[in-house]
mmCIF file of C-alpha atoms in Angstrom:
data_model
loop_
_atom_site.group_PDB
_atom_site.id
_atom_site.type_symbol
_atom_site.label_atom_id
_atom_site.label_comp_id
_atom_site.label_asym_id
_atom_site.label_seq_id
_atom_site.Cartn_x
_atom_site.Cartn_y
_atom_site.Cartn_z
ATOM 1 C CA MET A 1 5.418 38.891 -60.284
ATOM 2 C CA ALA A 2 5.924 35.719 -62.297
ATOM 3 C CA ILE A 3 6.701 32.544 -60.426
ATOM 4 C CA ARG A 4 9.587 30.650 -61.962
ATOM 5 C CA PRO A 5 9.529 26.902 -61.202
ATOM 6 C CA LYS A 6 13.250 26.599 -61.874
ATOM 7 C CA ARG A 7 14.091 28.843 -58.905
ATOM 8 C CA ILE A 8 11.620 27.037 -56.685
ATOM 9 C CA LEU A 9 13.252 23.717 -57.590
ATOM 10 C CA ALA A 10 16.700 25.150 -56.898
ATOM 11 C CA GLN A 11 15.589 26.386 -53.489
ATOM 12 C CA THR A 12 14.080 22.971 -52.716
ATOM 13 C CA LEU A 13 17.294 21.199 -53.710
ATOM 14 C CA LYS A 14 19.305 23.581 -51.523
ATOM 15 C CA GLU A 15 17.105 22.886 -48.482
ATOM 16 C CA LEU A 16 17.280 19.120 -49.032
ATOM 17 C CA THR A 17 21.072 19.306 -49.370
ATOM 18 C CA GLN A 18 21.356 21.208 -46.088
ATOM 19 C CA LEU A 19 18.998 18.769 -44.396
ATOM 20 C CA GLY A 20 21.092 15.855 -45.683
ATOM 21 C CA ARG A 21 24.205 17.395 -44.138
ATOM 22 C CA ASP A 22 22.424 17.802 -40.787
ATOM 23 C CA ARG A 23 22.200 14.099 -40.014
ATOM 24 C CA LEU A 24 20.770 14.580 -36.527
ATOM 25 C CA THR A 25 17.787 16.636 -37.719
ATOM 26 C CA LEU A 26 17.234 14.213 -40.596
ATOM 27 C CA ALA A 27 17.292 11.242 -38.225
ATOM 28 C CA LEU A 28 14.844 12.942 -35.847
ATOM 29 C CA ALA A 29 12.518 13.781 -38.746
ATOM 30 C CA LEU A 30 12.495 10.242 -40.122
ATOM 31 C CA VAL A 31 13.027 8.021 -37.082
ATOM 32 C CA LEU A 32 10.966 9.892 -34.472
ATOM 33 C CA PRO A 33 7.573 9.188 -36.111
ATOM 34 C CA LEU A 34 8.474 5.485 -36.362
ATOM 35 C CA LEU A 35 9.435 5.353 -32.686
ATOM 36 C CA MET A 36 6.209 7.131 -31.730
ATOM 37 C CA LEU A 37 4.217 4.641 -33.799
ATOM 38 C CA LEU A 38 5.978 1.678 -32.147
ATOM 39 C CA LEU A 39 5.480 3.086 -28.656
ATOM 40 C CA PHE A 40 1.814 3.973 -29.052
ATOM 41 C CA GLY A 41 1.020 0.909 -31.154
ATOM 42 C CA PHE A 42 2.644 -1.754 -29.014
ATOM 43 C CA ALA A 43 3.257 -0.257 -25.579
ATOM 44 C CA VAL A 44 -0.109 1.372 -24.881
ATOM 45 C CA SER A 45 -2.532 -1.248 -23.620
ATOM 46 C CA LEU A 46 -5.120 -1.027 -20.867
ATOM 47 C CA ASP A 47 -5.518 -4.810 -20.644
ATOM 48 C CA VAL A 48 -4.284 -6.425 -17.448
ATOM 49 C CA LYS A 49 -2.636 -9.803 -17.886
ATOM 50 C CA ASP A 50 0.114 -11.869 -16.318
ATOM 51 C CA ILE A 51 -1.180 -10.941 -12.853
ATOM 52 C CA SER A 52 1.205 -12.200 -10.175
ATOM 53 C CA LEU A 53 -0.937 -14.276 -7.790
ATOM 54 C CA ALA A 54 0.013 -15.963 -4.503
ATOM 55 C CA ILE A 55 -2.324 -18.668 -3.161
ATOM 56 C CA GLN A 56 -2.469 -19.921 0.401
ATOM 57 C CA ASP A 57 -4.267 -23.263 0.202
ATOM 58 C CA LEU A 58 -5.242 -24.262 3.749
ATOM 59 C CA ASP A 59 -7.630 -26.962 2.517
ATOM 60 C CA GLY A 60 -5.266 -29.066 0.395
ATOM 61 C CA SER A 61 -8.151 -31.090 -1.072
ATOM 62 C CA PRO A 62 -8.763 -32.185 -4.681
ATOM 63 C CA ALA A 63 -11.432 -29.470 -4.906
ATOM 64 C CA SER A 64 -9.048 -26.703 -3.819
ATOM 65 C CA ARG A 65 -6.381 -27.980 -6.213
ATOM 66 C CA GLU A 66 -8.919 -27.926 -9.051
ATOM 67 C CA TYR A 67 -9.853 -24.377 -8.037
ATOM 68 C CA ILE A 68 -6.180 -23.370 -8.238
ATOM 69 C CA ALA A 69 -5.826 -25.139 -11.586
ATOM 70 C CA THR A 70 -8.704 -23.051 -12.925
ATOM 71 C CA PHE A 71 -6.635 -19.925 -12.224
ATOM 72 C CA GLU A 72 -3.611 -21.514 -13.877
ATOM 73 C CA ARG A 73 -5.562 -22.358 -17.023
ATOM 74 C CA THR A 74 -6.463 -18.731 -17.653
ATOM 75 C CA ASN A 75 -3.981 -16.440 -19.380
ATOM 76 C CA LYS A 76 -4.637 -13.693 -16.849
ATOM 77 C CA PHE A 77 -2.828 -15.004 -13.758
ATOM 78 C CA ARG A 78 0.745 -16.123 -13.067
ATOM 79 C CA LEU A 79 1.170 -18.110 -9.865
ATOM 80 C CA VAL A 80 4.206 -16.936 -7.900
ATOM 81 C CA ALA A 81 3.594 -19.111 -4.831
ATOM 82 C CA GLN A 82 1.074 -21.656 -3.604
ATOM 83 C CA GLY A 83 0.675 -23.971 -0.632
ATOM 84 C CA PRO A 84 -0.432 -23.904 3.002
ATOM 85 C CA GLU A 85 2.688 -22.091 4.209
ATOM 86 C CA VAL A 86 2.463 -19.168 1.781
ATOM 87 C CA ASN A 87 2.386 -15.795 3.576
ATOM 88 C CA VAL A 88 0.182 -13.772 1.238
ATOM 89 C CA ALA A 89 0.476 -10.508 3.197
ATOM 90 C CA LYS A 90 4.291 -10.680 3.174
ATOM 91 C CA LEU A 91 4.417 -11.287 -0.594
ATOM 92 C CA LEU A 92 2.116 -8.302 -1.151
ATOM 93 C CA ASP A 93 4.296 -6.119 1.073
ATOM 94 C CA GLN A 94 7.414 -7.187 -0.831
ATOM 95 C CA GLY A 95 5.760 -6.435 -4.167
ATOM 96 C CA ARG A 96 6.249 -10.021 -5.373
ATOM 97 C CA ALA A 97 2.496 -10.477 -5.807
ATOM 98 C CA SER A 98 -0.217 -8.061 -6.870
ATOM 99 C CA ALA A 99 -3.007 -10.289 -5.525
ATOM 100 C CA GLY A 100 -3.305 -13.063 -2.964
ATOM 101 C CA LEU A 101 -5.951 -15.803 -2.724
ATOM 102 C CA ILE A 102 -6.690 -17.511 0.608
ATOM 103 C CA ILE A 103 -8.578 -20.831 0.525
ATOM 104 C CA PRO A 104 -9.845 -21.720 4.038
ATOM 105 C CA PRO A 105 -9.567 -25.248 5.580
ATOM 106 C CA GLU A 106 -13.300 -25.910 5.283
ATOM 107 C CA PHE A 107 -13.460 -25.087 1.561
ATOM 108 C CA SER A 108 -14.164 -28.629 0.247
ATOM 109 C CA ARG A 109 -16.508 -29.418 3.152
ATOM 110 C CA ASP A 110 -18.644 -26.359 2.418
ATOM 111 C CA LEU A 111 -18.713 -27.252 -1.272
ATOM 112 C CA ARG A 112 -20.326 -30.598 -0.462
ATOM 113 C CA ARG A 113 -23.013 -29.071 1.740
ATOM 114 C CA GLN A 114 -26.192 -28.102 0.000
ATOM 115 C CA GLY A 115 -27.397 -24.600 0.612
ATOM 116 C CA ARG A 116 -24.095 -23.324 1.965
ATOM 117 C CA GLU A 117 -21.523 -21.164 0.217
ATOM 118 C CA ALA A 118 -17.833 -21.952 0.282
ATOM 119 C CA GLU A 119 -15.989 -18.719 1.054
ATOM 120 C CA VAL A 120 -12.561 -17.697 -0.253
ATOM 121 C CA GLN A 121 -10.799 -14.370 0.143
ATOM 122 C CA ILE A 122 -8.698 -12.440 -2.328
ATOM 123 C CA LEU A 123 -6.390 -9.616 -1.248
ATOM 124 C CA LEU A 124 -5.714 -6.922 -3.853
ATOM 125 C CA ASP A 125 -2.999 -4.291 -4.116
ATOM 126 C CA GLY A 126 -5.131 -1.142 -4.083
ATOM 127 C CA THR A 127 -2.315 1.289 -4.888
ATOM 128 C CA ASP A 128 -3.301 0.851 -8.550
ATOM 129 C CA ALA A 129 -7.070 1.313 -8.394
ATOM 130 C CA ASN A 130 -7.691 0.510 -12.062
ATOM 131 C CA THR A 131 -5.687 -2.717 -11.986
ATOM 132 C CA ALA A 132 -7.240 -3.753 -8.658
ATOM 133 C CA ASN A 133 -10.748 -3.487 -10.105
ATOM 134 C CA ILE A 134 -9.779 -5.476 -13.212
ATOM 135 C CA VAL A 135 -8.059 -8.174 -11.123
ATOM 136 C CA ARG A 136 -11.136 -8.439 -8.908
ATOM 137 C CA GLY A 137 -13.316 -8.908 -11.998
ATOM 138 C CA ASN A 138 -10.975 -11.561 -13.453
ATOM 139 C CA ALA A 139 -10.882 -13.464 -10.144
ATOM 140 C CA LYS A 140 -14.671 -13.422 -9.955
ATOM 141 C CA ALA A 141 -14.987 -14.673 -13.550
ATOM 142 C CA THR A 142 -12.486 -17.479 -12.840
ATOM 143 C CA THR A 143 -14.419 -18.483 -9.713
ATOM 144 C CA ASN A 144 -17.662 -18.579 -11.697
ATOM 145 C CA ALA A 145 -15.966 -20.816 -14.293
ATOM 146 C CA PHE A 146 -14.833 -23.189 -11.524
ATOM 147 C CA VAL A 147 -18.364 -23.385 -10.084
ATOM 148 C CA THR A 148 -19.853 -23.993 -13.523
ATOM 149 C CA ASN A 149 -17.482 -26.887 -14.174
ATOM 150 C CA LEU A 150 -18.335 -28.668 -10.910
ATOM 151 C CA GLN A 151 -20.560 -31.684 -11.478
ATOM 152 C CA VAL A 152 -21.089 -32.869 -7.909
ATOM 153 C CA SER A 153 -24.870 -32.560 -8.053
ATOM 154 C CA SER A 154 -27.656 -31.302 -10.222
ATOM 155 C CA ARG A 155 -27.352 -27.974 -8.440
ATOM 156 C CA PRO A 156 -23.753 -26.707 -8.405
ATOM 157 C CA PRO A 157 -22.633 -25.285 -5.078
ATOM 158 C CA ALA A 158 -21.798 -21.609 -4.751
ATOM 159 C CA VAL A 159 -18.400 -20.117 -3.992
ATOM 160 C CA GLN A 160 -18.374 -16.639 -2.517
ATOM 161 C CA LEU A 161 -15.281 -14.617 -3.373
ATOM 162 C CA GLN A 162 -14.664 -11.963 -0.752
ATOM 163 C CA SER A 163 -12.250 -9.292 -1.916
ATOM 164 C CA ARG A 164 -10.233 -7.015 0.328
ATOM 165 C CA LEU A 165 -7.995 -4.153 -0.736
ATOM 166 C CA TRP A 166 -4.660 -4.527 1.026
ATOM 167 C CA TYR A 167 -3.672 -0.880 0.415
ATOM 168 C CA ASN A 168 -5.745 2.189 -0.407
ATOM 169 C CA PRO A 169 -8.970 0.508 0.879
ATOM 170 C CA GLY A 170 -11.123 3.366 -0.364
ATOM 171 C CA LEU A 171 -9.622 3.142 -3.874
ATOM 172 C CA GLU A 172 -9.003 6.879 -3.693
ATOM 173 C CA THR A 173 -7.975 8.070 -7.137
ATOM 174 C CA LEU A 174 -5.584 10.671 -5.739
ATOM 175 C CA LYS A 175 -3.587 8.008 -3.909
ATOM 176 C CA TYR A 176 -3.177 6.202 -7.224
ATOM 177 C CA ILE A 177 -2.776 9.114 -9.652
ATOM 178 C CA GLY A 178 -1.037 11.590 -7.314
ATOM 179 C CA PRO A 179 2.213 9.690 -6.518
ATOM 180 C CA GLY A 180 2.629 8.671 -10.164
ATOM 181 C CA ALA A 181 1.976 12.219 -11.367
ATOM 182 C CA MET A 182 4.705 13.491 -9.032
ATOM 183 C CA ALA A 183 7.241 11.165 -10.678
ATOM 184 C CA VAL A 184 6.206 12.129 -14.207
ATOM 185 C CA ALA A 185 6.183 15.860 -13.348
ATOM 186 C CA LEU A 186 9.778 15.641 -12.127
ATOM 187 C CA THR A 187 11.025 13.648 -15.094
ATOM 188 C CA LEU A 188 11.205 16.414 -17.722
ATOM 189 C CA PHE A 189 12.718 19.618 -16.381
ATOM 190 C CA PRO A 190 15.933 18.466 -14.629
ATOM 191 C CA PRO A 191 17.296 16.800 -17.808
ATOM 192 C CA LEU A 192 15.888 19.565 -20.013
ATOM 193 C CA ILE A 193 17.530 22.496 -18.247
ATOM 194 C CA ALA A 194 20.823 20.602 -17.856
ATOM 195 C CA GLY A 195 20.781 19.559 -21.522
ATOM 196 C CA LEU A 196 19.914 23.051 -22.757
ATOM 197 C CA ALA A 197 22.709 24.595 -20.676
ATOM 198 C CA THR A 198 25.225 22.139 -22.135
ATOM 199 C CA ALA A 199 24.037 22.585 -25.722
ATOM 200 C CA ARG A 200 23.979 26.386 -25.311
ATOM 201 C CA GLU A 201 27.681 26.389 -24.500
ATOM 202 C CA HIS A 202 28.367 24.699 -27.828
ATOM 203 C CA GLU A 203 26.108 27.027 -29.774
ATOM 204 C CA ASN A 204 27.645 30.127 -28.177
ATOM 205 C CA GLY A 205 31.167 28.762 -28.394
ATOM 206 C CA THR A 206 31.819 29.228 -24.668
ATOM 207 C CA ILE A 207 32.746 25.553 -24.423
ATOM 208 C CA THR A 208 36.138 26.469 -25.913
ATOM 209 C CA GLN A 209 36.883 28.416 -22.722
ATOM 210 C CA VAL A 210 36.431 25.175 -20.822
ATOM 211 C CA TYR A 211 38.832 23.393 -23.161
ATOM 212 C CA ALA A 212 41.387 26.157 -22.746
ATOM 213 C CA SER A 213 41.151 26.093 -18.970
ATOM 214 C CA SER A 214 42.701 23.611 -16.571
ATOM 215 C CA LEU A 215 39.248 22.251 -15.712
ATOM 216 C CA THR A 216 39.040 18.507 -16.244
ATOM 217 C CA GLY A 217 36.066 16.797 -17.804
ATOM 218 C CA THR A 218 35.108 15.245 -14.453
ATOM 219 C CA GLU A 219 35.256 18.615 -12.665
ATOM 220 C CA TYR A 220 33.209 20.263 -15.405
ATOM 221 C CA LEU A 221 30.592 17.510 -15.256
ATOM 222 C CA LEU A 222 30.332 17.501 -11.455
ATOM 223 C CA GLY A 223 30.159 21.297 -11.231
ATOM 224 C CA LYS A 224 27.484 21.636 -13.897
ATOM 225 C CA GLY A 225 25.617 18.612 -12.605
ATOM 226 C CA LEU A 226 25.588 19.876 -9.005
ATOM 227 C CA ALA A 227 24.074 23.210 -10.038
ATOM 228 C CA TYR A 228 21.136 21.648 -11.873
ATOM 229 C CA TRP A 229 20.787 18.880 -9.281
ATOM 230 C CA LEU A 230 20.147 21.597 -6.661
ATOM 231 C CA VAL A 231 17.535 23.157 -8.943
ATOM 232 C CA GLY A 232 15.953 19.736 -9.387
ATOM 233 C CA MET A 233 15.827 19.133 -5.638
ATOM 234 C CA ALA A 234 14.078 22.483 -5.232
ATOM 235 C CA GLU A 235 11.501 21.181 -7.725
ATOM 236 C CA VAL A 236 11.096 18.036 -5.604
ATOM 237 C CA LEU A 237 10.417 20.172 -2.528
ATOM 238 C CA LEU A 238 7.877 22.361 -4.333
ATOM 239 C CA VAL A 239 6.087 19.337 -5.851
ATOM 240 C CA ASN A 240 5.794 17.658 -2.435
ATOM 241 C CA LEU A 241 4.533 20.836 -0.787
ATOM 242 C CA THR A 242 1.954 21.296 -3.551
ATOM 243 C CA ALA A 243 0.855 17.652 -3.304
ATOM 244 C CA TYR A 244 0.297 18.074 0.422
ATOM 245 C CA SER A 245 -1.402 21.466 0.329
ATOM 246 C CA LEU A 246 -3.706 20.762 -2.645
ATOM 247 C CA PHE A 247 -4.167 16.983 -2.648
ATOM 248 C CA ARG A 248 -3.491 16.131 1.029
ATOM 249 C CA LEU A 249 -0.902 13.522 0.058
ATOM 250 C CA TRP A 250 1.302 12.749 3.050
ATOM 251 C CA PHE A 251 3.648 9.977 4.065
ATOM 252 C CA VAL A 252 1.997 6.830 5.419
ATOM 253 C CA GLY A 253 5.267 5.108 6.309
ATOM 254 C CA ASP A 254 9.035 5.530 6.402
ATOM 255 C CA PRO A 255 9.920 8.472 4.082
ATOM 256 C CA THR A 256 13.669 7.747 3.902
ATOM 257 C CA PRO A 257 13.469 5.485 0.799
ATOM 258 C CA LEU A 258 11.678 8.277 -1.086
ATOM 259 C CA ILE A 259 14.149 10.919 0.123
ATOM 260 C CA LEU A 260 17.176 8.881 -0.973
ATOM 261 C CA GLY A 261 15.379 7.885 -4.164
ATOM 262 C CA SER A 262 14.645 11.549 -4.955
ATOM 263 C CA LEU A 263 18.354 12.420 -4.660
ATOM 264 C CA LEU A 264 19.203 9.641 -7.126
ATOM 265 C CA TYR A 265 16.226 10.302 -9.434
ATOM 266 C CA ILE A 266 17.180 13.935 -9.982
ATOM 267 C CA ALA A 267 20.818 12.899 -10.518
ATOM 268 C CA CYS A 268 19.657 10.469 -13.218
ATOM 269 C CA GLY A 269 17.814 13.255 -15.023
ATOM 270 C CA VAL A 270 20.632 15.798 -14.776
ATOM 271 C CA PHE A 271 23.375 13.456 -16.021
ATOM 272 C CA TRP A 272 21.142 12.195 -18.825
ATOM 273 C CA GLY A 273 20.408 15.785 -19.884
ATOM 274 C CA ILE A 274 24.125 16.681 -19.933
ATOM 275 C CA PHE A 275 24.824 13.582 -22.010
ATOM 276 C CA ILE A 276 22.113 14.536 -24.502
ATOM 277 C CA GLY A 277 23.199 18.183 -24.646
ATOM 278 C CA SER A 278 26.855 17.301 -25.222
ATOM 279 C CA GLY A 279 25.840 14.891 -27.979
ATOM 280 C CA THR A 280 23.381 17.066 -29.933
ATOM 281 C CA LYS A 281 25.223 20.414 -29.399
ATOM 282 C CA SER A 282 21.948 22.108 -30.421
ATOM 283 C CA GLN A 283 19.205 23.434 -28.142
ATOM 284 C CA GLY A 284 16.438 22.539 -30.582
ATOM 285 C CA SER A 285 17.634 18.958 -30.961
ATOM 286 C CA THR A 286 18.142 18.689 -27.204
ATOM 287 C CA ILE A 287 14.513 19.630 -26.553
ATOM 288 C CA GLN A 288 13.302 16.956 -28.952
ATOM 289 C CA ALA A 289 15.667 14.282 -27.667
ATOM 290 C CA VAL A 290 14.909 14.955 -23.978
ATOM 291 C CA THR A 291 11.163 15.097 -24.597
ATOM 292 C CA LEU A 292 11.264 11.698 -26.270
ATOM 293 C CA SER A 293 13.788 9.914 -24.074
ATOM 294 C CA ALA A 294 12.832 11.374 -20.691
ATOM 295 C CA PHE A 295 9.209 12.485 -20.735
ATOM 296 C CA LEU A 296 7.516 10.248 -23.317
ATOM 297 C CA LEU A 297 9.237 7.047 -22.193
ATOM 298 C CA SER A 298 8.457 7.878 -18.572
ATOM 299 C CA LEU A 299 4.810 8.447 -19.413
ATOM 300 C CA LEU A 300 4.426 5.204 -21.364
ATOM 301 C CA MET A 301 6.837 2.790 -19.696
ATOM 302 C CA SER A 302 6.804 3.569 -15.994
ATOM 303 C CA GLU A 303 3.558 1.840 -14.887
ATOM 304 C CA TYR A 304 1.991 5.264 -14.454
ATOM 305 C CA ILE A 305 -0.931 4.421 -16.747
ATOM 306 C CA TYR A 306 -0.786 0.612 -17.101
ATOM 307 C CA PRO A 307 1.439 -2.260 -15.922
ATOM 308 C CA VAL A 308 4.777 -2.810 -17.636
ATOM 309 C CA SER A 309 3.804 -6.477 -18.070
ATOM 310 C CA ASN A 310 1.355 -5.340 -20.782
ATOM 311 C CA ILE A 311 4.268 -4.205 -22.967
ATOM 312 C CA PRO A 312 5.556 -6.840 -25.451
ATOM 313 C CA TRP A 313 8.907 -8.437 -24.626
ATOM 314 C CA GLY A 314 10.586 -6.754 -27.594
ATOM 315 C CA LEU A 315 9.990 -3.314 -26.053
ATOM 316 C CA ARG A 316 9.720 -4.171 -22.341
ATOM 317 C CA TRP A 317 13.493 -4.153 -21.811
ATOM 318 C CA VAL A 318 13.506 -0.407 -22.544
ATOM 319 C CA SER A 319 11.476 0.183 -19.366
ATOM 320 C CA ALA A 320 14.388 -1.159 -17.299
ATOM 321 C CA LEU A 321 16.353 1.957 -18.345
ATOM 322 C CA VAL A 322 13.565 4.419 -17.424
ATOM 323 C CA PRO A 323 14.219 5.916 -13.935
ATOM 324 C CA ALA A 324 10.557 6.909 -13.501
ATOM 325 C CA ARG A 325 9.600 3.217 -13.417
ATOM 326 C CA TYR A 326 11.496 2.807 -10.138
ATOM 327 C CA TYR A 327 10.671 6.238 -8.708
ATOM 328 C CA ILE A 328 6.922 5.610 -9.047
ATOM 329 C CA LEU A 329 7.327 2.500 -6.883
ATOM 330 C CA LEU A 330 8.913 4.720 -4.220
ATOM 331 C CA THR A 331 6.238 7.433 -4.350
ATOM 332 C CA ARG A 332 3.387 4.904 -4.230
ATOM 333 C CA ASP A 333 4.993 3.143 -1.291
ATOM 334 C CA ALA A 334 5.568 6.414 0.561
ATOM 335 C CA PHE A 335 2.054 7.814 0.023
ATOM 336 C CA ALA A 336 -0.153 4.708 -0.246
ATOM 337 C CA ARG A 337 1.507 1.456 0.879
ATOM 338 C CA GLY A 338 3.783 2.473 3.751
ATOM 339 C CA VAL A 339 5.830 -0.751 3.800
ATOM 340 C CA GLY A 340 9.210 1.001 3.590
ATOM 341 C CA TRP A 341 12.667 -0.460 2.938
ATOM 342 C CA PRO A 342 11.690 -4.184 2.835
ATOM 343 C CA ALA A 343 9.542 -3.468 -0.230
ATOM 344 C CA VAL A 344 11.498 -0.763 -2.070
ATOM 345 C CA TRP A 345 15.219 -1.382 -1.509
ATOM 346 C CA LEU A 346 15.531 -2.759 -5.035
ATOM 347 C CA PRO A 347 14.106 0.364 -6.791
ATOM 348 C CA VAL A 348 16.535 2.537 -4.796
ATOM 349 C CA LEU A 349 19.395 0.277 -5.891
ATOM 350 C CA ALA A 350 18.193 0.451 -9.507
ATOM 351 C CA LEU A 351 18.142 4.278 -9.390
ATOM 352 C CA ALA A 352 21.695 4.273 -8.016
ATOM 353 C CA GLY A 353 22.761 2.014 -10.896
ATOM 354 C CA LEU A 354 21.086 4.218 -13.518
ATOM 355 C CA ALA A 355 22.574 7.402 -12.014
ATOM 356 C CA SER A 356 26.042 5.781 -12.214
ATOM 357 C CA LEU A 357 25.422 4.670 -15.795
ATOM 358 C CA PHE A 358 24.239 8.112 -16.951
ATOM 359 C CA PHE A 359 27.167 9.772 -15.143
ATOM 360 C CA PHE A 360 29.578 7.450 -16.937
ATOM 361 C CA LEU A 361 27.984 8.169 -20.336
ATOM 362 C CA ALA A 362 28.154 11.945 -19.772
ATOM 363 C CA TRP A 363 31.710 11.746 -18.401
ATOM 364 C CA ARG A 364 32.841 9.646 -21.367
ATOM 365 C CA LYS A 365 31.298 12.118 -23.791
ATOM 366 C CA LEU A 366 32.814 15.178 -22.121
ATOM 367 C CA ARG A 367 36.234 13.577 -21.770
ATOM 368 C CA LYS A 368 36.202 12.726 -25.456
ATOM 369 C CA MET A 369 35.204 16.282 -26.349
ATOM 370 C CA GLN A 370 38.051 17.675 -24.297
ATOM 371 C CA VAL A 371 40.624 15.506 -26.081
ATOM 372 C CA GLU A 372 39.289 16.701 -29.441
#
């Protein structure tokens, strides 16, 4: 059979015309690769910088101040507090510092003595094992630079940096990976099944029955949301049971922040999925949109793999809208830190705010659809 180029060209033009009319598919085809490139190019970084450091200086001498200045001159550390009254343990518990340096009162005296090491201690947040090891290496390198710069004698005195892991003292990988994996595992399916159910009603035309009924947009949203929220909570229960039975992850402190956070986290996913499904009105587009906005962003911008501070400012603001960023703080506190409400009240509040925002977006979309 002869191949006629004219018919091939006509078929190509027809497909391009249809694609041009389907603006959502066209946008996903053209914009999605650019977003992926931006995310992987700028957001993925295993460097650790801008480390929040609290310093308790009990010596208060010119030598201790020079030691602190050495940390300030690096681009790795950001001092959040310093002075003799600084409570390093409290700042670590509150999450305001990821490392704490304690300079003892005899620091300058020991520096002047030949043959004796001046000891300092650094406390590290061990819930992130990878970051804790990098911070320990950076602190040791900074201490070595301080010792090298001292010119008090022909033989520079030694400073011994003793490190202590404030949480997860054994740097167990499961206590670092496990809680984060639980958050990421729960981030995809609640919005996906809620979004697919909403989009399916548009594809099958059953949404017109809702319009014809006396059901209001709010009632429709709450009813649909409650159904998939219950499914999501069942997923939470199964994930926790699996984590305990296979990985021996169990609560080390007050579990109530995680329980309340789980209720809000699943609500965030369900309302976001309904918003996406009501906007795309297509199951295929819903899968792509939820995968990008819920799963991929959660994987890259939730501190699961690397700190959010590594992300450039131009993209970092996006992480504030990712629920997994706050839920991971709750899971790591529940299974590794054990501080409880004093440390994680803000993430719970943030999840409540995001759940309200996503509910409003879905409600606004459904109310508009009902008027149309």
